[in-house]
Amino acid sequence: MSRVVSGIRPTGKLHLGNYFGAVKSFLKMQEEDDCFFFIADIHSLTTHPTPEDLHSNVQQVLAEHLAMGVDPQKCALFVQSDVPAISELYTYMNMNAYMGELQRSASFKEKIRTQPNNVNAGLLTYPVLMAVDILAHHADFVPVGKDQQQHLEMTRQFGNRFNNLYSNDYFKEPQAYSSTGNLVKVPGLTGQGKMSKSSGDADTIVFDEEDKVIQKKVMRAKTDTGPTKPNQDKSEEVKNLFDLMALVSDQSTINHFDELYSKAEIRYGDFKKQLAEDVIAFVSPIREKINHFKNDKKALSDAAQIGAEKANASANKTLEEVREIIGFRKFY
Ligand code: TYM
């Protein structure tokens, strides 16, 4: 049985990117493996949420995991800040992470560009905390979207560096994983890159959103002026919408619109109408369940509690072993 670890930041409602990049793999892996899935609330502090927002975001994302089918009986589903060993391990691992490599990380560079007024130290050492999340449970696999690939490389580097420093092979090398084979990048609706919480509301389709809103967003998604001759290459925007359709529609629908595109007969209005319908059919049953779980305080607290127990047991064991390896010995 493999060890599996993954986390999602509670910075808003979950979107299709989170589902197809991560949660879909969680659902498969919890059936077969020893899984630790968590709400990365400490990571979310880099954006300075108010105490009320922090709590309601964690509650939202926890309810969303349950609604999507993550089962607290089959995996450890927990809140990162419920596991204090993570913060202590983070302190130790920070000593072996170098400024240069942290500054070169793509996510840090992006934050410097997008939020120049809040380039805090937590952003710089974000990959160290993420590495600790993973190494604390000795993960073999980490189900994530393509955007997290570099963080996984850094995790391996930090683990190996610790091993070299203390001449052992304590940490193993975790691999990024997707149940679909290749790591997934779900595109946004505005034609620029991946679907992302930080790129704005019009770009993302979240699960906890009214049908009408989803319909509007999809109908407004960027396209182009349309193919003028058969077998024309698709523009980035149109390719993105086809990629989304590949996730939520059935094969005959995808083939139908692909064929229309190839013949240069596609009408984007019809195409988007169908895409919106299929997105809504996919999202709305989950939305119903989110509403149910958000109000089921007992289900939320039971899940978080048994998750915390499992995660603490695992992380505390690692912490104790790491302290021993580092050379912290008690005098009393
Ligand atoms: P976060 O919260 O940005 O995203 C959570 C998960 O969703 C995936 N994802 C996507 N996948 C495909 N296409 C997209 N458009 C898309 N948008 C998001 C992400 O790849 C991720 O798997 N640093 C992490 C959270 C984290 C973590 C960890 C993950 C903290 N510790 C340990 C794994 C292991 C993050 O910010 O993900």
CSV table of C-alpha atoms and ligand atoms in Angstrom, one decimal:
chain,number,residue,atom,x,y,z
A,1,MET,CA,0.0,0.0,0.0
A,2,SER,CA,1.4,3.4,-1.0
A,3,ARG,CA,1.5,6.5,1.3
A,4,VAL,CA,-0.3,9.4,-0.3
A,5,VAL,CA,-0.4,13.1,0.8
A,6,SER,CA,-2.0,16.2,-0.7
A,7,GLY,CA,-3.4,19.5,0.4
A,8,ILE,CA,-5.6,22.3,-0.9
A,9,ARG,CA,-5.4,26.0,0.3
A,10,PRO,CA,-8.7,27.3,1.7
A,11,THR,CA,-8.6,30.7,-0.1
A,12,GLY,CA,-12.1,30.4,-1.6
A,13,LYS,CA,-14.5,27.9,-3.0
A,14,LEU,CA,-13.1,24.9,-4.9
A,15,HIS,CA,-13.1,25.1,-8.6
A,16,LEU,CA,-12.9,22.7,-11.5
A,17,GLY,CA,-9.1,22.9,-11.5
A,18,ASN,CA,-8.9,21.7,-7.9
A,19,TYR,CA,-11.3,18.9,-8.7
A,20,PHE,CA,-9.7,17.5,-11.9
A,21,GLY,CA,-6.1,18.4,-10.8
A,22,ALA,CA,-6.4,16.9,-7.3
A,23,VAL,CA,-9.7,15.7,-5.8
A,24,LYS,CA,-10.6,13.3,-8.6
A,25,SER,CA,-7.3,11.4,-7.8
A,26,PHE,CA,-8.1,11.6,-4.0
A,27,LEU,CA,-11.3,9.7,-4.7
A,28,LYS,CA,-9.5,6.9,-6.5
A,29,MET,CA,-6.5,6.7,-4.1
A,30,GLN,CA,-8.5,6.6,-0.9
A,31,GLU,CA,-9.9,3.2,-2.0
A,32,GLU,CA,-6.5,1.7,-2.4
A,33,ASP,CA,-3.8,3.6,-0.5
A,34,ASP,CA,-3.0,5.1,2.9
A,35,CYS,CA,-4.0,8.7,2.3
A,36,PHE,CA,-3.5,12.0,4.1
A,37,PHE,CA,-5.6,14.8,2.6
A,38,PHE,CA,-5.6,18.2,4.3
A,39,ILE,CA,-6.8,21.8,4.2
A,40,ALA,CA,-3.7,23.9,4.0
A,41,ASP,CA,-4.8,26.7,6.3
A,42,ILE,CA,-1.3,27.7,7.4
A,43,HIS,CA,-0.3,28.2,3.8
A,44,SER,CA,-3.3,30.4,3.3
A,45,LEU,CA,-2.0,32.9,5.9
A,46,THR,CA,0.3,34.3,3.3
A,47,THR,CA,-2.8,36.2,2.0
A,48,HIS,CA,-3.7,37.6,5.5
A,49,PRO,CA,-7.3,36.4,5.9
A,50,THR,CA,-9.4,37.8,8.8
A,51,PRO,CA,-10.0,35.3,11.5
A,52,GLU,CA,-13.7,35.0,10.4
A,53,ASP,CA,-12.7,34.5,6.8
A,54,LEU,CA,-10.1,31.9,7.7
A,55,HIS,CA,-12.5,29.8,9.6
A,56,SER,CA,-15.4,30.0,7.1
A,57,ASN,CA,-13.0,29.2,4.3
A,58,VAL,CA,-11.7,26.1,6.1
A,59,GLN,CA,-15.3,25.1,6.8
A,60,GLN,CA,-16.3,25.6,3.2
A,61,VAL,CA,-13.4,23.6,1.8
A,62,LEU,CA,-13.9,20.8,4.4
A,63,ALA,CA,-17.6,20.6,3.4
A,64,GLU,CA,-16.6,20.5,-0.2
A,65,HIS,CA,-14.2,17.6,0.3
A,66,LEU,CA,-17.0,15.6,2.0
A,67,ALA,CA,-19.5,16.6,-0.7
A,68,MET,CA,-17.1,15.4,-3.5
A,69,GLY,CA,-16.8,12.0,-1.8
A,70,VAL,CA,-13.6,12.2,0.2
A,71,ASP,CA,-14.4,9.8,3.0
A,72,PRO,CA,-12.9,10.4,6.5
A,73,GLN,CA,-13.3,6.7,7.2
A,74,LYS,CA,-11.1,5.8,4.2
A,75,CYS,CA,-8.4,8.5,4.6
A,76,ALA,CA,-7.1,11.0,7.1
A,77,LEU,CA,-8.9,14.2,6.1
A,78,PHE,CA,-7.6,17.0,8.4
A,79,VAL,CA,-6.8,20.6,8.9
A,80,GLN,CA,-3.1,21.4,8.6
A,81,SER,CA,-3.1,23.7,11.7
A,82,ASP,CA,-4.5,20.8,13.8
A,83,VAL,CA,-1.1,19.1,13.5
A,84,PRO,CA,1.5,21.2,15.4
A,85,ALA,CA,4.4,18.9,14.5
A,86,ILE,CA,4.2,20.3,11.0
A,87,SER,CA,5.2,23.8,12.2
A,88,GLU,CA,8.0,22.4,14.3
A,89,LEU,CA,9.4,20.4,11.3
A,90,TYR,CA,9.0,23.5,9.2
A,91,THR,CA,11.4,25.4,11.5
A,92,TYR,CA,14.0,22.6,11.2
A,93,MET,CA,13.7,22.2,7.5
A,94,ASN,CA,14.0,26.0,6.9
A,95,MET,CA,17.7,25.7,8.0
A,96,ASN,CA,18.5,23.6,5.0
A,97,ALA,CA,16.7,25.6,2.4
A,98,TYR,CA,18.7,28.3,0.6
A,99,MET,CA,17.6,31.8,-0.4
A,100,GLY,CA,18.7,31.4,-4.0
A,101,GLU,CA,16.6,28.3,-4.7
A,102,LEU,CA,13.6,29.7,-2.9
A,103,GLN,CA,13.8,32.9,-4.8
A,104,ARG,CA,14.0,31.0,-8.1
A,105,SER,CA,10.8,29.1,-7.5
A,106,ALA,CA,8.2,29.9,-10.2
A,107,SER,CA,5.4,30.5,-7.7
A,108,PHE,CA,7.5,32.9,-5.7
A,109,LYS,CA,8.4,34.9,-8.8
A,110,GLU,CA,4.8,35.0,-9.8
A,111,LYS,CA,3.8,36.4,-6.3
A,112,ILE,CA,6.5,39.1,-6.6
A,113,ARG,CA,4.8,40.1,-9.9
A,114,THR,CA,1.2,39.9,-8.8
A,115,GLN,CA,1.4,41.1,-5.2
A,116,PRO,CA,4.5,43.3,-4.9
A,117,ASN,CA,3.1,44.9,-1.7
A,118,ASN,CA,2.9,41.6,0.2
A,119,VAL,CA,6.1,39.7,-0.5
A,120,ASN,CA,6.3,38.1,2.9
A,121,ALA,CA,8.8,35.5,4.2
A,122,GLY,CA,6.0,32.9,4.3
A,123,LEU,CA,5.8,33.1,0.5
A,124,LEU,CA,9.5,32.6,0.2
A,125,THR,CA,9.5,29.5,2.4
A,126,TYR,CA,6.2,28.2,1.1
A,127,PRO,CA,7.9,25.3,-0.6
A,128,VAL,CA,9.6,24.3,2.6
A,129,LEU,CA,6.2,24.1,4.5
A,130,MET,CA,4.8,22.1,1.6
A,131,ALA,CA,7.8,19.7,1.6
A,132,VAL,CA,7.2,19.2,5.3
A,133,ASP,CA,3.5,18.4,4.7
A,134,ILE,CA,4.6,15.7,2.4
A,135,LEU,CA,7.7,14.3,4.2
A,136,ALA,CA,6.0,14.3,7.6
A,137,HIS,CA,3.9,11.3,6.4
A,138,HIS,CA,6.6,9.7,4.2
A,139,ALA,CA,4.5,10.0,1.0
A,140,ASP,CA,5.2,7.9,-2.0
A,141,PHE,CA,2.8,9.8,-4.1
A,142,VAL,CA,1.3,13.4,-4.1
A,143,PRO,CA,-1.8,13.8,-6.3
A,144,VAL,CA,-1.6,17.4,-7.6
A,145,GLY,CA,-2.1,19.4,-10.7
A,146,LYS,CA,0.7,20.4,-13.1
A,147,ASP,CA,1.2,23.7,-11.4
A,148,GLN,CA,2.7,21.9,-8.3
A,149,GLN,CA,5.3,19.9,-10.2
A,150,GLN,CA,8.2,22.3,-9.3
A,151,HIS,CA,7.2,22.1,-5.6
A,152,LEU,CA,7.5,18.4,-5.7
A,153,GLU,CA,11.0,18.7,-7.2
A,154,MET,CA,11.9,21.0,-4.3
A,155,THR,CA,10.4,18.5,-1.8
A,156,ARG,CA,12.7,15.8,-3.1
A,157,GLN,CA,15.7,18.2,-2.9
A,158,PHE,CA,15.0,19.2,0.7
A,159,GLY,CA,14.5,15.6,1.7
A,160,ASN,CA,17.7,14.4,0.0
A,161,ARG,CA,19.6,17.3,1.5
A,162,PHE,CA,18.4,16.3,5.0
A,163,ASN,CA,19.5,12.8,4.3
A,164,ASN,CA,22.9,13.9,3.1
A,165,LEU,CA,23.4,16.3,6.0
A,166,TYR,CA,22.8,13.5,8.5
A,167,SER,CA,24.2,10.6,6.4
A,168,ASN,CA,21.1,8.6,6.3
A,169,ASP,CA,18.2,7.7,4.0
A,170,TYR,CA,15.4,8.8,6.3
A,171,PHE,CA,13.2,10.6,3.8
A,172,LYS,CA,12.1,8.9,0.6
A,173,GLU,CA,11.5,10.7,-2.7
A,174,PRO,CA,7.8,11.4,-3.3
A,175,GLN,CA,6.4,11.6,-6.8
A,176,ALA,CA,3.7,13.9,-8.2
A,177,TYR,CA,0.8,11.8,-9.4
A,178,SER,CA,-2.4,12.0,-11.4
A,179,SER,CA,-4.9,9.2,-11.7
A,180,THR,CA,-5.4,10.2,-15.3
A,181,GLY,CA,-1.7,9.5,-16.2
A,182,ASN,CA,-0.3,13.0,-17.0
A,183,LEU,CA,-0.5,15.8,-14.5
A,184,VAL,CA,-3.5,18.0,-15.3
A,185,LYS,CA,-3.8,21.7,-16.1
A,186,VAL,CA,-7.4,22.8,-16.3
A,187,PRO,CA,-7.6,26.1,-18.3
A,188,GLY,CA,-9.4,29.2,-17.1
A,189,LEU,CA,-12.3,30.8,-19.0
A,190,THR,CA,-10.5,34.0,-19.9
A,191,GLY,CA,-8.0,32.4,-22.2
A,192,GLN,CA,-4.9,33.0,-20.1
A,193,GLY,CA,-3.3,30.0,-18.5
A,194,LYS,CA,-4.7,27.8,-15.8
A,195,MET,CA,-8.0,28.1,-13.9
A,196,SER,CA,-7.0,29.8,-10.7
A,197,LYS,CA,-8.4,31.5,-7.6
A,198,SER,CA,-6.1,34.4,-8.0
A,199,SER,CA,-6.9,35.2,-11.6
A,200,GLY,CA,-10.4,36.4,-10.9
A,201,ASP,CA,-14.0,35.4,-10.7
A,202,ALA,CA,-14.7,35.3,-14.4
A,203,ASP,CA,-11.9,32.8,-15.0
A,204,THR,CA,-13.1,30.1,-12.6
A,205,ILE,CA,-16.1,27.8,-12.3
A,206,VAL,CA,-16.6,26.9,-8.6
A,207,PHE,CA,-18.8,24.2,-7.4
A,208,ASP,CA,-20.8,26.2,-4.9
A,209,GLU,CA,-22.3,28.6,-7.6
A,210,GLU,CA,-25.8,29.0,-9.1
A,211,ASP,CA,-26.5,27.4,-12.5
A,212,LYS,CA,-27.3,30.9,-13.9
A,213,VAL,CA,-23.9,32.2,-12.9
A,214,ILE,CA,-22.1,29.3,-14.4
A,215,GLN,CA,-24.1,29.6,-17.6
A,216,LYS,CA,-23.2,33.3,-17.9
A,217,LYS,CA,-19.5,32.7,-17.2
A,218,VAL,CA,-19.3,30.0,-19.9
A,219,MET,CA,-21.3,32.1,-22.4
A,220,ARG,CA,-18.9,35.0,-21.8
A,221,ALA,CA,-15.7,32.8,-22.1
A,222,LYS,CA,-13.3,34.1,-24.7
A,223,THR,CA,-13.3,32.6,-28.2
A,224,ASP,CA,-12.1,33.9,-31.6
A,225,THR,CA,-13.8,34.9,-34.8
A,226,GLY,CA,-14.1,31.2,-35.8
A,227,PRO,CA,-12.4,28.9,-38.3
A,228,THR,CA,-12.4,30.2,-41.8
A,229,LYS,CA,-11.3,27.0,-43.5
A,230,PRO,CA,-11.4,23.3,-42.8
A,231,ASN,CA,-8.8,21.7,-40.4
A,232,GLN,CA,-7.6,25.1,-39.1
A,233,ASP,CA,-5.5,25.0,-35.9
A,234,LYS,CA,-7.5,26.1,-32.8
A,235,SER,CA,-6.6,29.3,-31.0
A,236,GLU,CA,-5.5,29.1,-27.4
A,237,GLU,CA,-8.9,30.3,-26.2
A,238,VAL,CA,-10.9,27.8,-28.2
A,239,LYS,CA,-8.5,25.0,-27.3
A,240,ASN,CA,-9.1,25.8,-23.7
A,241,LEU,CA,-12.9,25.4,-24.1
A,242,PHE,CA,-12.4,22.1,-25.9
A,243,ASP,CA,-10.2,21.0,-23.0
A,244,LEU,CA,-12.9,21.9,-20.5
A,245,MET,CA,-15.4,20.0,-22.6
A,246,ALA,CA,-13.2,16.9,-22.6
A,247,LEU,CA,-13.5,16.9,-18.8
A,248,VAL,CA,-17.3,17.2,-18.4
A,249,SER,CA,-19.0,16.1,-21.6
A,250,ASP,CA,-19.5,12.7,-23.1
A,251,GLN,CA,-17.4,11.4,-26.0
A,252,SER,CA,-20.1,11.8,-28.6
A,253,THR,CA,-20.6,15.5,-27.7
A,254,ILE,CA,-16.9,16.1,-27.9
A,255,ASN,CA,-16.6,14.4,-31.3
A,256,HIS,CA,-19.6,16.3,-32.6
A,257,PHE,CA,-18.1,19.7,-31.9
A,258,ASP,CA,-14.7,18.6,-32.9
A,259,GLU,CA,-16.1,17.6,-36.3
A,260,LEU,CA,-18.0,20.9,-36.7
A,261,TYR,CA,-14.8,22.7,-35.9
A,262,SER,CA,-12.8,20.7,-38.5
A,263,LYS,CA,-15.4,21.4,-41.1
A,264,ALA,CA,-15.3,25.1,-40.1
A,265,GLU,CA,-19.0,24.9,-39.4
A,266,ILE,CA,-18.9,25.4,-35.6
A,267,ARG,CA,-21.1,28.0,-34.0
A,268,TYR,CA,-19.5,29.1,-30.7
A,269,GLY,CA,-22.9,30.0,-29.2
A,270,ASP,CA,-24.1,26.4,-29.6
A,271,PHE,CA,-20.8,25.0,-28.5
A,272,LYS,CA,-20.7,27.1,-25.3
A,273,LYS,CA,-24.4,26.5,-24.6
A,274,GLN,CA,-23.7,22.7,-24.6
A,275,LEU,CA,-20.5,23.2,-22.5
A,276,ALA,CA,-22.4,25.2,-19.9
A,277,GLU,CA,-25.1,22.6,-19.8
A,278,ASP,CA,-22.6,19.8,-19.2
A,279,VAL,CA,-20.7,21.8,-16.6
A,280,ILE,CA,-23.9,22.4,-14.7
A,281,ALA,CA,-24.9,18.8,-14.9
A,282,PHE,CA,-21.5,17.9,-13.4
A,283,VAL,CA,-21.4,20.6,-10.7
A,284,SER,CA,-25.0,20.8,-9.5
A,285,PRO,CA,-25.3,17.4,-7.7
A,286,ILE,CA,-22.1,18.2,-5.8
A,287,ARG,CA,-23.4,21.7,-5.0
A,288,GLU,CA,-26.4,20.2,-3.3
A,289,LYS,CA,-24.2,18.1,-1.1
A,290,ILE,CA,-22.0,21.0,-0.3
A,291,ASN,CA,-25.0,22.8,1.1
A,292,HIS,CA,-25.9,19.8,3.1
A,293,PHE,CA,-22.4,19.3,4.6
A,294,LYS,CA,-21.9,23.0,5.3
A,295,ASN,CA,-24.8,22.8,7.8
A,296,ASP,CA,-23.9,19.4,9.2
A,297,LYS,CA,-21.7,20.6,12.0
A,298,LYS,CA,-21.3,17.1,13.4
A,299,ALA,CA,-20.1,15.6,10.1
A,300,LEU,CA,-17.5,18.4,9.9
A,301,SER,CA,-16.3,18.1,13.4
A,302,ASP,CA,-16.2,14.3,13.3
A,303,ALA,CA,-14.2,14.3,10.1
A,304,ALA,CA,-11.7,16.9,11.3
A,305,GLN,CA,-11.3,15.1,14.6
A,306,ILE,CA,-10.5,11.7,13.4
A,307,GLY,CA,-8.4,13.2,10.6
A,308,ALA,CA,-6.4,15.1,13.2
A,309,GLU,CA,-5.9,12.0,15.3
A,310,LYS,CA,-4.5,10.0,12.4
A,311,ALA,CA,-2.3,12.9,11.1
A,312,ASN,CA,-0.9,13.7,14.5
A,313,ALA,CA,0.0,10.1,15.1
A,314,SER,CA,1.9,10.0,11.9
A,315,ALA,CA,3.5,13.4,12.0
A,316,ASN,CA,4.5,13.1,15.7
A,317,LYS,CA,6.4,9.9,15.0
A,318,THR,CA,8.3,11.7,12.2
A,319,LEU,CA,9.0,14.7,14.5
A,320,GLU,CA,10.4,12.5,17.2
A,321,GLU,CA,12.6,10.6,14.8
A,322,VAL,CA,13.8,13.9,13.1
A,323,ARG,CA,14.7,15.4,16.5
A,324,GLU,CA,16.7,12.3,17.3
A,325,ILE,CA,18.5,12.4,14.0
A,326,ILE,CA,19.3,16.1,14.3
A,327,GLY,CA,20.7,15.5,17.8
A,328,PHE,CA,18.3,17.1,20.2
A,329,ARG,CA,18.8,15.0,23.3
A,330,LYS,CA,17.1,15.7,26.6
A,331,PHE,CA,19.0,16.5,29.8
A,332,TYR,CA,16.0,15.6,32.1
B,1,TYM,P1,-3.9,25.0,-4.4
B,1,TYM,O1,-4.7,25.2,-3.2
B,1,TYM,O2,-3.5,26.1,-5.3
B,1,TYM,O3,-4.6,23.9,-5.3
B,1,TYM,C1,-5.0,22.7,-4.8
B,1,TYM,C2,-4.9,21.6,-5.8
B,1,TYM,O4,-5.6,21.9,-7.0
B,1,TYM,C3,-4.7,21.8,-8.1
B,1,TYM,N1,-5.1,22.8,-9.1
B,1,TYM,C4,-5.2,22.6,-10.4
B,1,TYM,N2,-5.0,21.5,-11.1
B,1,TYM,C5,-5.1,21.6,-12.5
B,1,TYM,N3,-5.5,22.7,-13.1
B,1,TYM,C6,-5.8,23.8,-12.4
B,1,TYM,N4,-6.2,24.9,-13.1
B,1,TYM,C7,-5.6,23.8,-11.0
B,1,TYM,N5,-5.7,24.7,-10.0
B,1,TYM,C8,-5.4,24.1,-8.9
B,1,TYM,C9,-3.3,22.1,-7.6
B,1,TYM,O5,-2.3,21.6,-8.4
B,1,TYM,C10,-3.4,21.4,-6.2
B,1,TYM,O6,-3.1,20.0,-6.4
B,1,TYM,N6,0.7,24.4,-2.5
B,1,TYM,C11,-0.6,23.7,-2.7
B,1,TYM,C12,-1.3,23.2,-1.4
B,1,TYM,C13,-0.4,22.3,-0.6
B,1,TYM,C14,0.0,21.0,-1.0
B,1,TYM,C15,0.8,20.5,0.1
B,1,TYM,C16,-0.3,20.1,-2.1
B,1,TYM,C17,0.2,22.6,0.5
B,1,TYM,N7,0.9,21.6,1.0
B,1,TYM,C18,1.3,19.3,0.1
B,1,TYM,C19,0.2,18.9,-2.0
B,1,TYM,C20,1.1,18.4,-1.0
B,1,TYM,C21,-1.5,24.7,-3.4
B,1,TYM,O7,-1.4,25.9,-3.2
B,1,TYM,O8,-2.6,24.2,-4.0
